[in-house]
PDB file of C-alpha atoms in Angstrom:
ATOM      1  CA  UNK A 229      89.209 104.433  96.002  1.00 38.00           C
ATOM      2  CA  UNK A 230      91.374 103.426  93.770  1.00 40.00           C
ATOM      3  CA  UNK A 231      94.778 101.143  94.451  1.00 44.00           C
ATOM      4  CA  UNK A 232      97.030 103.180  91.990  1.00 44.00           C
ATOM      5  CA  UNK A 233      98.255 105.635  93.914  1.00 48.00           C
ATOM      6  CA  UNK A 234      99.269 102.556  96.774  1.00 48.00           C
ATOM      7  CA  UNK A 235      99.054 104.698  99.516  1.00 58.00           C
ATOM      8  CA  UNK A 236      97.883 102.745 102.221  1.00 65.00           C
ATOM      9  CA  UNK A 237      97.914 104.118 105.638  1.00 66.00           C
ATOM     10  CA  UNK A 238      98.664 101.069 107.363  1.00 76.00           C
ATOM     11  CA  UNK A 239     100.767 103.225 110.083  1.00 75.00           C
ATOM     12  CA  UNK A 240      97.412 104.941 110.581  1.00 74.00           C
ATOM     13  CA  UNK A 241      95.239 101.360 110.738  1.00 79.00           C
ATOM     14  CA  UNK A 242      97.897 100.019 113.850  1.00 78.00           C
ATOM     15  CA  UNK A 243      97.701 102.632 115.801  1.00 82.00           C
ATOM     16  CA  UNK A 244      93.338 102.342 115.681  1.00 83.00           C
ATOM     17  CA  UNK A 245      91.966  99.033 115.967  1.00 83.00           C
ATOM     18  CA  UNK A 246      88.573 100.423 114.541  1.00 87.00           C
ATOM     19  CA  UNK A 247      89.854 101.451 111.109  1.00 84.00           C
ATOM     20  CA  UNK A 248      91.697  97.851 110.728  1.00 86.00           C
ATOM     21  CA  UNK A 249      88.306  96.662 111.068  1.00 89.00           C
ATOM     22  CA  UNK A 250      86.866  99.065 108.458  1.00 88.00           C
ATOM     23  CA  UNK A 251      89.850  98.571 106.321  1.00 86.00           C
ATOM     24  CA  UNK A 252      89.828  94.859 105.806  1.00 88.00           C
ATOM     25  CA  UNK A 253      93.509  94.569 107.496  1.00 85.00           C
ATOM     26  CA  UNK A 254      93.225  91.276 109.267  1.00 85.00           C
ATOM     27  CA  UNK A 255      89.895  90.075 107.495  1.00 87.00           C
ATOM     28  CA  UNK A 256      87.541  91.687 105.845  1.00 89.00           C
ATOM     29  CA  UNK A 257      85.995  94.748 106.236  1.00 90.00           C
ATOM     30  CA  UNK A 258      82.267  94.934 107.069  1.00 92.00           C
ATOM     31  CA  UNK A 259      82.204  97.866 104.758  1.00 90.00           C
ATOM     32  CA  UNK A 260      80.401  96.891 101.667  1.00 89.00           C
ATOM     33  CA  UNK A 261      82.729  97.500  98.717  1.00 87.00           C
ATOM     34  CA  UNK A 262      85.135  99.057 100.912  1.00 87.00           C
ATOM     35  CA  UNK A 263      88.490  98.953  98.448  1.00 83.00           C
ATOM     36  CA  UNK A 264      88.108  99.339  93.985  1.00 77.00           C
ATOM     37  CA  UNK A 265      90.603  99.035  91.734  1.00 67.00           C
ATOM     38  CA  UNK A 266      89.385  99.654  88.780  1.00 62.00           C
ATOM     39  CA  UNK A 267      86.410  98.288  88.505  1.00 66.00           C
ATOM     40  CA  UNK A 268      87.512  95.264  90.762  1.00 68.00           C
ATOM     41  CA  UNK A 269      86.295  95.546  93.958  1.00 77.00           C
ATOM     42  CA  UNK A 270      87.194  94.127  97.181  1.00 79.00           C
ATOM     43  CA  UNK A 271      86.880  93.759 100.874  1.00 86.00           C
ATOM     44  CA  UNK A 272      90.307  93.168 102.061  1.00 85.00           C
ATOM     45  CA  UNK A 273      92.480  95.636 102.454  1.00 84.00           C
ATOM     46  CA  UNK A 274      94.958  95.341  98.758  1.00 76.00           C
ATOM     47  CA  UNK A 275      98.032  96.534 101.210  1.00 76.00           C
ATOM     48  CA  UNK A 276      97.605  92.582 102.586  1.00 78.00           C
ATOM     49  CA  UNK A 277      96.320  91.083  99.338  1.00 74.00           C
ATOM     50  CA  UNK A 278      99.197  92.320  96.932  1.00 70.00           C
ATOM     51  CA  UNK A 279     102.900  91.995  96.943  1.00 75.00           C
ATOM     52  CA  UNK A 280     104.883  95.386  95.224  1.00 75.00           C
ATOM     53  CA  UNK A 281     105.813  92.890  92.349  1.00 81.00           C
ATOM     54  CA  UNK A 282     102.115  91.908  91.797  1.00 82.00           C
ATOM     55  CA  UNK A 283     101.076  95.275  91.968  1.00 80.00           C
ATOM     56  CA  UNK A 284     103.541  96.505  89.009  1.00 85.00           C
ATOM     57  CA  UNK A 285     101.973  93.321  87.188  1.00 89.00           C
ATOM     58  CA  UNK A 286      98.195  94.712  87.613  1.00 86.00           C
ATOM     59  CA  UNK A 287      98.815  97.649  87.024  1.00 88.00           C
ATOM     60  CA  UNK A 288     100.692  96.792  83.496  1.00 90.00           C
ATOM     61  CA  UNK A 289      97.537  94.505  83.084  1.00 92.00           C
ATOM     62  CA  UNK A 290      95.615  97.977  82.845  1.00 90.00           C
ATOM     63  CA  UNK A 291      97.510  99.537  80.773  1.00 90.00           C
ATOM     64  CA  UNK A 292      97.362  96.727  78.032  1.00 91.00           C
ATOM     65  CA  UNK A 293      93.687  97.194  77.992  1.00 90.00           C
ATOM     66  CA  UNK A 294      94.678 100.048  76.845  1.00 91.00           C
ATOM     67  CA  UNK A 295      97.215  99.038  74.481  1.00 91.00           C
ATOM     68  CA  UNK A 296     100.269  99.961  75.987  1.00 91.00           C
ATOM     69  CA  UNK A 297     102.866  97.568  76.605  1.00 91.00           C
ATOM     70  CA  UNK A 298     106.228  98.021  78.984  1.00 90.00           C
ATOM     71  CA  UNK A 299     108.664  97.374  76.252  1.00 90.00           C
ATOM     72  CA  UNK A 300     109.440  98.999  72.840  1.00 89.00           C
ATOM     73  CA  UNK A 301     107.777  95.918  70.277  1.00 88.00           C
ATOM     74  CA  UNK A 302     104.995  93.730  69.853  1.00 89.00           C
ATOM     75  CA  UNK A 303     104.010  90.701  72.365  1.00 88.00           C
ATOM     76  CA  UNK A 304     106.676  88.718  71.274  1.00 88.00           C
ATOM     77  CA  UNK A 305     109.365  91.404  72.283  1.00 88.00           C
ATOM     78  CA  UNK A 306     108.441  91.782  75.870  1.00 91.00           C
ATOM     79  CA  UNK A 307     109.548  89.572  78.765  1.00 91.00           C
ATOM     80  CA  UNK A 308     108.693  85.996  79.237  1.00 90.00           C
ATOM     81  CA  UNK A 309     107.705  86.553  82.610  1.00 89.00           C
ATOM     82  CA  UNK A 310     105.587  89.787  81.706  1.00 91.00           C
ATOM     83  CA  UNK A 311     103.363  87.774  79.135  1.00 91.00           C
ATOM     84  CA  UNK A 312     102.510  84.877  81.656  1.00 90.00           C
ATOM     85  CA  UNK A 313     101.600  86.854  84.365  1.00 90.00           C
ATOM     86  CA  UNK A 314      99.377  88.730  82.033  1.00 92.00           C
ATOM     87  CA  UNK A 315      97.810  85.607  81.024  1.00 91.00           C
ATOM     88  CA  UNK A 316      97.680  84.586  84.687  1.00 88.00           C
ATOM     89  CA  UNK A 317      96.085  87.697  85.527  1.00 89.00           C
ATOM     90  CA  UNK A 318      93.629  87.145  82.440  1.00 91.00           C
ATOM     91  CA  UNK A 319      92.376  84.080  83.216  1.00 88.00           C
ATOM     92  CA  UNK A 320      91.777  84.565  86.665  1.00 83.00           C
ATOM     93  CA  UNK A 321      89.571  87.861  85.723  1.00 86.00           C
ATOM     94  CA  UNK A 322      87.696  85.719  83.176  1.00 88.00           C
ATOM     95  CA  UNK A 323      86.857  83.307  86.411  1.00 83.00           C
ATOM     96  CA  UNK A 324      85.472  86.151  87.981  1.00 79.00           C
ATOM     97  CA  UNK A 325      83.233  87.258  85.592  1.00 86.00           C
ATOM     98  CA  UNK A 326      82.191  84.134  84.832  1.00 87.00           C
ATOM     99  CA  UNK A 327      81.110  83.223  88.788  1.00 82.00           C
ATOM    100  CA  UNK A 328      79.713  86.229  88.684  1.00 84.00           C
ATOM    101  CA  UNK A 329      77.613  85.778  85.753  1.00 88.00           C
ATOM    102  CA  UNK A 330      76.072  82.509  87.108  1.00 88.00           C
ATOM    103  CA  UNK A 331      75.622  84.150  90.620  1.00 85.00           C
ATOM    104  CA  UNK A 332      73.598  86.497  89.024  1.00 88.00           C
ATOM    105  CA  UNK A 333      71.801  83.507  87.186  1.00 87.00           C
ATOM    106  CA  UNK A 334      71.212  81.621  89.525  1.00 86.00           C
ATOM    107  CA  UNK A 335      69.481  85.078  91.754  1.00 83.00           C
ATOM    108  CA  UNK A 336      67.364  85.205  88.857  1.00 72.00           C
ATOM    109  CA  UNK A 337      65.768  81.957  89.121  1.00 65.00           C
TER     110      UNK A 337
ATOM    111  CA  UNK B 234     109.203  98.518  87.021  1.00 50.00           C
ATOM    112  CA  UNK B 235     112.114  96.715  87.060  1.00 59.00           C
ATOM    113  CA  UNK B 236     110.035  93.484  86.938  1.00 63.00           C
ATOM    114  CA  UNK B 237     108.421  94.434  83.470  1.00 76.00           C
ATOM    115  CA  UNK B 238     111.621  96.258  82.368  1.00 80.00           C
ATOM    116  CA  UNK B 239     113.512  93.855  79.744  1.00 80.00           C
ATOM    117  CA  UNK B 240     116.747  95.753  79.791  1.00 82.00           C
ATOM    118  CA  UNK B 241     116.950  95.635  83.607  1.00 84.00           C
ATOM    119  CA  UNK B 242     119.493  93.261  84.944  1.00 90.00           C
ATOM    120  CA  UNK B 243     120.814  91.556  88.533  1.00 91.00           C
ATOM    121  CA  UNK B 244     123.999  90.619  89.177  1.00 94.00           C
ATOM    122  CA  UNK B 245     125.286  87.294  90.618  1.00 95.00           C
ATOM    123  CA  UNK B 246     128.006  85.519  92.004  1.00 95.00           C
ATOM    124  CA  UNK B 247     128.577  82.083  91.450  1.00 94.00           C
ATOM    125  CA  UNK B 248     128.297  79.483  94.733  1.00 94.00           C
ATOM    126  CA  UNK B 249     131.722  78.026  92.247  1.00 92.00           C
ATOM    127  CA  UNK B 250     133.349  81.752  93.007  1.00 90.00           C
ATOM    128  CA  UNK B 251     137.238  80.518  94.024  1.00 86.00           C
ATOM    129  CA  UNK B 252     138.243  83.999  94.620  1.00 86.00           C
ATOM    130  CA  UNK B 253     135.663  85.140  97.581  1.00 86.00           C
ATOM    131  CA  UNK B 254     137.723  88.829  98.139  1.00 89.00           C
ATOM    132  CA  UNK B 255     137.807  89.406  93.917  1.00 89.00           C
ATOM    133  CA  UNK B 256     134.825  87.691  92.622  1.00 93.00           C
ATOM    134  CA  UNK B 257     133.453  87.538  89.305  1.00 94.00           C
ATOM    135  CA  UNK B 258     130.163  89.553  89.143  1.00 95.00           C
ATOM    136  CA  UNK B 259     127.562  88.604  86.458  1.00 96.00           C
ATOM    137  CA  UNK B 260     125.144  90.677  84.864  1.00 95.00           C
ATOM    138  CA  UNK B 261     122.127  88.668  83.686  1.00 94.00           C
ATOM    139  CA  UNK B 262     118.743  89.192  82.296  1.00 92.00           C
ATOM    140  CA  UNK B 263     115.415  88.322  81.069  1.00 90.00           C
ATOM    141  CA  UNK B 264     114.280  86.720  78.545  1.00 90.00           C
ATOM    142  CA  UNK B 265     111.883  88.131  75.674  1.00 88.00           C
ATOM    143  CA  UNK B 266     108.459  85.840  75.203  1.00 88.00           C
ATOM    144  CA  UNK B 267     109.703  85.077  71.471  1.00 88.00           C
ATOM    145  CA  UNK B 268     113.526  84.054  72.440  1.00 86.00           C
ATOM    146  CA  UNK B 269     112.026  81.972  75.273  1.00 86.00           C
ATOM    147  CA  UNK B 270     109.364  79.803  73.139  1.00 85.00           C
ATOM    148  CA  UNK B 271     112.357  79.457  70.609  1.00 84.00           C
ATOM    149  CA  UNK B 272     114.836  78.160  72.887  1.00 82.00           C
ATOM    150  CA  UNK B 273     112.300  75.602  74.439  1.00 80.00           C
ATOM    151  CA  UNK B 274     111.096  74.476  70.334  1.00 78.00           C
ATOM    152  CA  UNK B 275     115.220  73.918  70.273  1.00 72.00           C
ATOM    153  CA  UNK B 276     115.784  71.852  72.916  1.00 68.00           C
ATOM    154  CA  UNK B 277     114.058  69.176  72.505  1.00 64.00           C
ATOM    155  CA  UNK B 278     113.542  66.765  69.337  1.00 63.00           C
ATOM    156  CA  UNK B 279     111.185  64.347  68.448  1.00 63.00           C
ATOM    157  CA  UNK B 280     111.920  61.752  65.455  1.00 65.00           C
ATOM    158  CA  UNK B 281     109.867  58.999  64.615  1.00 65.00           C
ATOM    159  CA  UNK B 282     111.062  56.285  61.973  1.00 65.00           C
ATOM    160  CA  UNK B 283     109.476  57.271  58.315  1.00 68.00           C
ATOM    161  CA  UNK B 284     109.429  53.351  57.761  1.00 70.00           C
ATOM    162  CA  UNK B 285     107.838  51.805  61.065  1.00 66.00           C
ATOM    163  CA  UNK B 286     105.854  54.958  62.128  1.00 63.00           C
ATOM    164  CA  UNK B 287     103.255  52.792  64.137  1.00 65.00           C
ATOM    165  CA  UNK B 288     105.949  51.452  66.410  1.00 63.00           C
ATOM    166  CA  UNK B 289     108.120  52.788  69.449  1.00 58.00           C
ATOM    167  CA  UNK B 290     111.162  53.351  67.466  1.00 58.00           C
ATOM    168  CA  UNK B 291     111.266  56.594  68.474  1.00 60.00           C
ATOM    169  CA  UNK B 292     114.573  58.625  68.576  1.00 62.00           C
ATOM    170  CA  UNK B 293     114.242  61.350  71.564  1.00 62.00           C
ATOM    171  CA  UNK B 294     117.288  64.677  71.980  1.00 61.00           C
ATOM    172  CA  UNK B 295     117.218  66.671  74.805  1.00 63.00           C
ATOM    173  CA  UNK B 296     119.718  70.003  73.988  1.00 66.00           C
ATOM    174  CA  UNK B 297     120.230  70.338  77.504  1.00 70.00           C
ATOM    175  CA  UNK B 298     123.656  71.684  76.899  1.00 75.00           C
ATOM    176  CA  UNK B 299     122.939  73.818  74.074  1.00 80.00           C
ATOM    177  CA  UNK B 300     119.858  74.943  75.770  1.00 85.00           C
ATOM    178  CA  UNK B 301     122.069  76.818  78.434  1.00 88.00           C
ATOM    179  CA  UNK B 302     124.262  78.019  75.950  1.00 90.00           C
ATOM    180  CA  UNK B 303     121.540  79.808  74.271  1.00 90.00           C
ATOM    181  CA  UNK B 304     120.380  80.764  77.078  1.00 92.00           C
ATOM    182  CA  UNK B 305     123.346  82.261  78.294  1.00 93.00           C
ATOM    183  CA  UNK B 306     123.851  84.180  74.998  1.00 92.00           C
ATOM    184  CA  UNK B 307     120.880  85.841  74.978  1.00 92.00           C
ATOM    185  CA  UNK B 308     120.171  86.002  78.675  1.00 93.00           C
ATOM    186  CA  UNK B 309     123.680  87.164  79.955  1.00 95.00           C
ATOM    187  CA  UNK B 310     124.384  90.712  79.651  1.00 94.00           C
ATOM    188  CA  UNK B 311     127.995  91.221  80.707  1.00 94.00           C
ATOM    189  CA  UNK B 312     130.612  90.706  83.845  1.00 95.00           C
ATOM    190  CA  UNK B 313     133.235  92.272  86.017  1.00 94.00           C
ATOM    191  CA  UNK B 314     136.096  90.696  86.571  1.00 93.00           C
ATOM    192  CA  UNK B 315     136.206  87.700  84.776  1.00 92.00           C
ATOM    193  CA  UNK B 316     139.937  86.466  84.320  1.00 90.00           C
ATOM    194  CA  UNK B 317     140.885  84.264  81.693  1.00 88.00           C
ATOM    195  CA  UNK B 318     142.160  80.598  82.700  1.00 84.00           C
ATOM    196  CA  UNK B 319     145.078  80.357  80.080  1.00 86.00           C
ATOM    197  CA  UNK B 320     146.074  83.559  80.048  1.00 88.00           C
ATOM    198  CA  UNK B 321     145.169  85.304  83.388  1.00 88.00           C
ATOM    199  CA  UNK B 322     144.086  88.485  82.143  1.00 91.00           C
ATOM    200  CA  UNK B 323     140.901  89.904  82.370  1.00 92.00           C
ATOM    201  CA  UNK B 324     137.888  89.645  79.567  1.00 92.00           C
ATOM    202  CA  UNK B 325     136.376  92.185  77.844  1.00 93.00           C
ATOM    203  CA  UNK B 326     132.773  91.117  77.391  1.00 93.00           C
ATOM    204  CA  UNK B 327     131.818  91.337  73.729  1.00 91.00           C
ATOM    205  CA  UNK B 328     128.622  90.543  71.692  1.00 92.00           C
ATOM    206  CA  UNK B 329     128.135  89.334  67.926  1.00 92.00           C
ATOM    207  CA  UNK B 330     124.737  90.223  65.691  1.00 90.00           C
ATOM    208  CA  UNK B 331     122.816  87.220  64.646  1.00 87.00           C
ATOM    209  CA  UNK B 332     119.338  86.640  63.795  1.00 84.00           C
ATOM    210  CA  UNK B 333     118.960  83.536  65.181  1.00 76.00           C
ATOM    211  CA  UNK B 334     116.391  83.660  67.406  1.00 78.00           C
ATOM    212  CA  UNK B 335     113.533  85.289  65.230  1.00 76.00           C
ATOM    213  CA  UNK B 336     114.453  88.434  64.868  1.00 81.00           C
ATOM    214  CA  UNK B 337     118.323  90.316  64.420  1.00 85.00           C
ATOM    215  CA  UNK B 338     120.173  90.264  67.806  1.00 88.00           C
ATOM    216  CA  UNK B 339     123.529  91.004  69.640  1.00 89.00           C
ATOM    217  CA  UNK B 340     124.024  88.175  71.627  1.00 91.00           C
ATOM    218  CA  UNK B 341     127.204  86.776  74.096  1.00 93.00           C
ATOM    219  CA  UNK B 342     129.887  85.567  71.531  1.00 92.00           C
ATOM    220  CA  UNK B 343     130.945  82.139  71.243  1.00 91.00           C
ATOM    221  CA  UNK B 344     134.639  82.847  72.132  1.00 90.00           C
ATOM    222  CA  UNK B 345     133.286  84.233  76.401  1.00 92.00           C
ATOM    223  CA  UNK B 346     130.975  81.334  76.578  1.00 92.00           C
ATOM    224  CA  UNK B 347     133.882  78.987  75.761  1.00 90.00           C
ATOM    225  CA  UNK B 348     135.825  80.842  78.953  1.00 90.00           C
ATOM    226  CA  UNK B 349     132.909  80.067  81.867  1.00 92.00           C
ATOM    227  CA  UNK B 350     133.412  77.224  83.619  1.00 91.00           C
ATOM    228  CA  UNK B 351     130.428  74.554  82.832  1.00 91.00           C
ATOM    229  CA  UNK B 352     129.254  74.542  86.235  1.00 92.00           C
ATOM    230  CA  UNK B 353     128.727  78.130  86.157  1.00 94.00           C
ATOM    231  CA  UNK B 354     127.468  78.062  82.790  1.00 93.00           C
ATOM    232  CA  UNK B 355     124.730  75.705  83.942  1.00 92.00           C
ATOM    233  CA  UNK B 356     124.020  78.035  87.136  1.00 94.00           C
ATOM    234  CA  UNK B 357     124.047  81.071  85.797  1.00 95.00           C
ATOM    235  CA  UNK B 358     121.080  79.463  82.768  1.00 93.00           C
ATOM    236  CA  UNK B 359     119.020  78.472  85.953  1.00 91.00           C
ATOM    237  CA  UNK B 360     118.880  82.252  87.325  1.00 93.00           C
ATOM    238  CA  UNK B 361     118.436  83.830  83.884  1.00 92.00           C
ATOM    239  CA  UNK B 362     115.519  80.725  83.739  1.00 89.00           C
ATOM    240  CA  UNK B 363     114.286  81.906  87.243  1.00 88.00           C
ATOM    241  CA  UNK B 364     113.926  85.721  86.149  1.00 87.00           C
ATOM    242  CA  UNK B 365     112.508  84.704  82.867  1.00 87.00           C
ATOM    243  CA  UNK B 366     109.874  82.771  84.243  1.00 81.00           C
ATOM    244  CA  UNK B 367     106.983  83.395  87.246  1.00 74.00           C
ATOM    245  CA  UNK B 368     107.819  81.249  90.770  1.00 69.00           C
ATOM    246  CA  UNK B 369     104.755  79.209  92.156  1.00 62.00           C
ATOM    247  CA  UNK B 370     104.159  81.955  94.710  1.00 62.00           C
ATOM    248  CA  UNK B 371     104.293  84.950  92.470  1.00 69.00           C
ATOM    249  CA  UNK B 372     101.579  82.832  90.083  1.00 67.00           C
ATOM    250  CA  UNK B 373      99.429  82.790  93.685  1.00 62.00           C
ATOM    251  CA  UNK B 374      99.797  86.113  94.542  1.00 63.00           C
TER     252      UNK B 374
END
């Protein structure tokens, strides 16, 4: 599933304590791989994870990788704000992929 | 996507307001990346002495003042009901081109910034500063 569309049924997930298990609501779920963005994945439910304002962020991070930026301009012409949570967002992917990397290394020993 | 949007804006009242049932209402926004890095390259200078460069003779300037101004001119994108001290009517917000701060811009003139109060000058830098910039918790999240 993907995150974009946001619409998480948390209504749904109160009223049955068996699919806030399986959705990662108050830990996370025992479903492997149970929530993707992307190609992110994760086990907690995003709806607990992200705030709205985060969200908008990611979601701009996306479509940068595809070389579309918010404002009319180059880098320099869009907000302050946008370009260091973009470089935030950036460096905490390359983290990722980077534990992930040696995880896999060190499974291949 | 007001967060990403550099023409949206917030308005703010000053904690200075006098006039609680009329206040002043500012309109202030973000900052681009390249006006940002420019006003922080400004405010601060750095001389060392040609003659005795080894030593501690040093001569440091923080622009705090004329940090906020620039700030203000570039981060403050127009009011409601802002009365003039002297003569008690109310000011038209107006802008002037300049190409100041690496590219050409209209900015806040001279002539307004010279009207607010330095108090609320210095306030209303901090919240452009604040929407400009990413809080500890929104880095976290």
């Amino acid at each position: 599933m993907a995150l974009g569309e946001l619409n998480l049924p948390c209504e749904h997930c109160h009223e049955n304590p068996g699919l806030q298990v399986e959705n990662g609501c108050l830990k996370d779920s025992p479903v492997p791989d149970r929530w993707q963005i992307g190609k992110y994945k994760f086990q907690r439910c995003p709806g607990k994870l992200v705030t709205a304002e985060s969200y908008e962020y990611i979601k701009a991070y996306n479509w940068m990788q595809r070389g579309f930026l918010p404002n009319p301009g180059g880098w320099m012409e869009q907000p302050a704000k946008f370009v260091r949570a973009m470089t935030i967002i950036d460096s905490e992917l390359m983290k990722r992929e980077k534990e992930e990397i040696e995880k896999i290394k060190r499974g291949a020993k | 996507m007001k967060v990403l949007n550099l023409a949206s804006t917030k308005n703010h009242i000053s904690k200075y307001e006098d006039d609680k049932n009329n206040p002043t209402v500012w309109e202030i926004g973000c900052l681009d990346e390249m006006a940002a890095a420019i006003i922080d390259d400004m405010s601060t200078e750095y001389e060392i002495d040609k003659n005795a460069p080894e030593t501690a003779r040093a001569k440091t300037t923080f622009n705090y003042n004329k940090k906020n101004f620039d700030i203000l001119r570039l981060g403050l994108k127009g009011f409601q009901n802002l009365i003039h001290p002297e003569t008690g009517k109310e000011v038209k917000f107006e802008t002037v081109a300049t190409a100041r701060f690496g590219k050409s811009r209209n900015v806040v003139s001279d002539s307004i910034l010279m009207v607010i109060p330095r108090k609320v000058r210095d306030e209303l830098a901090e919240e452009i500063k604040k929407l400009s910039g990413l809080s500890e918790e929104q880095e976290k999240n």
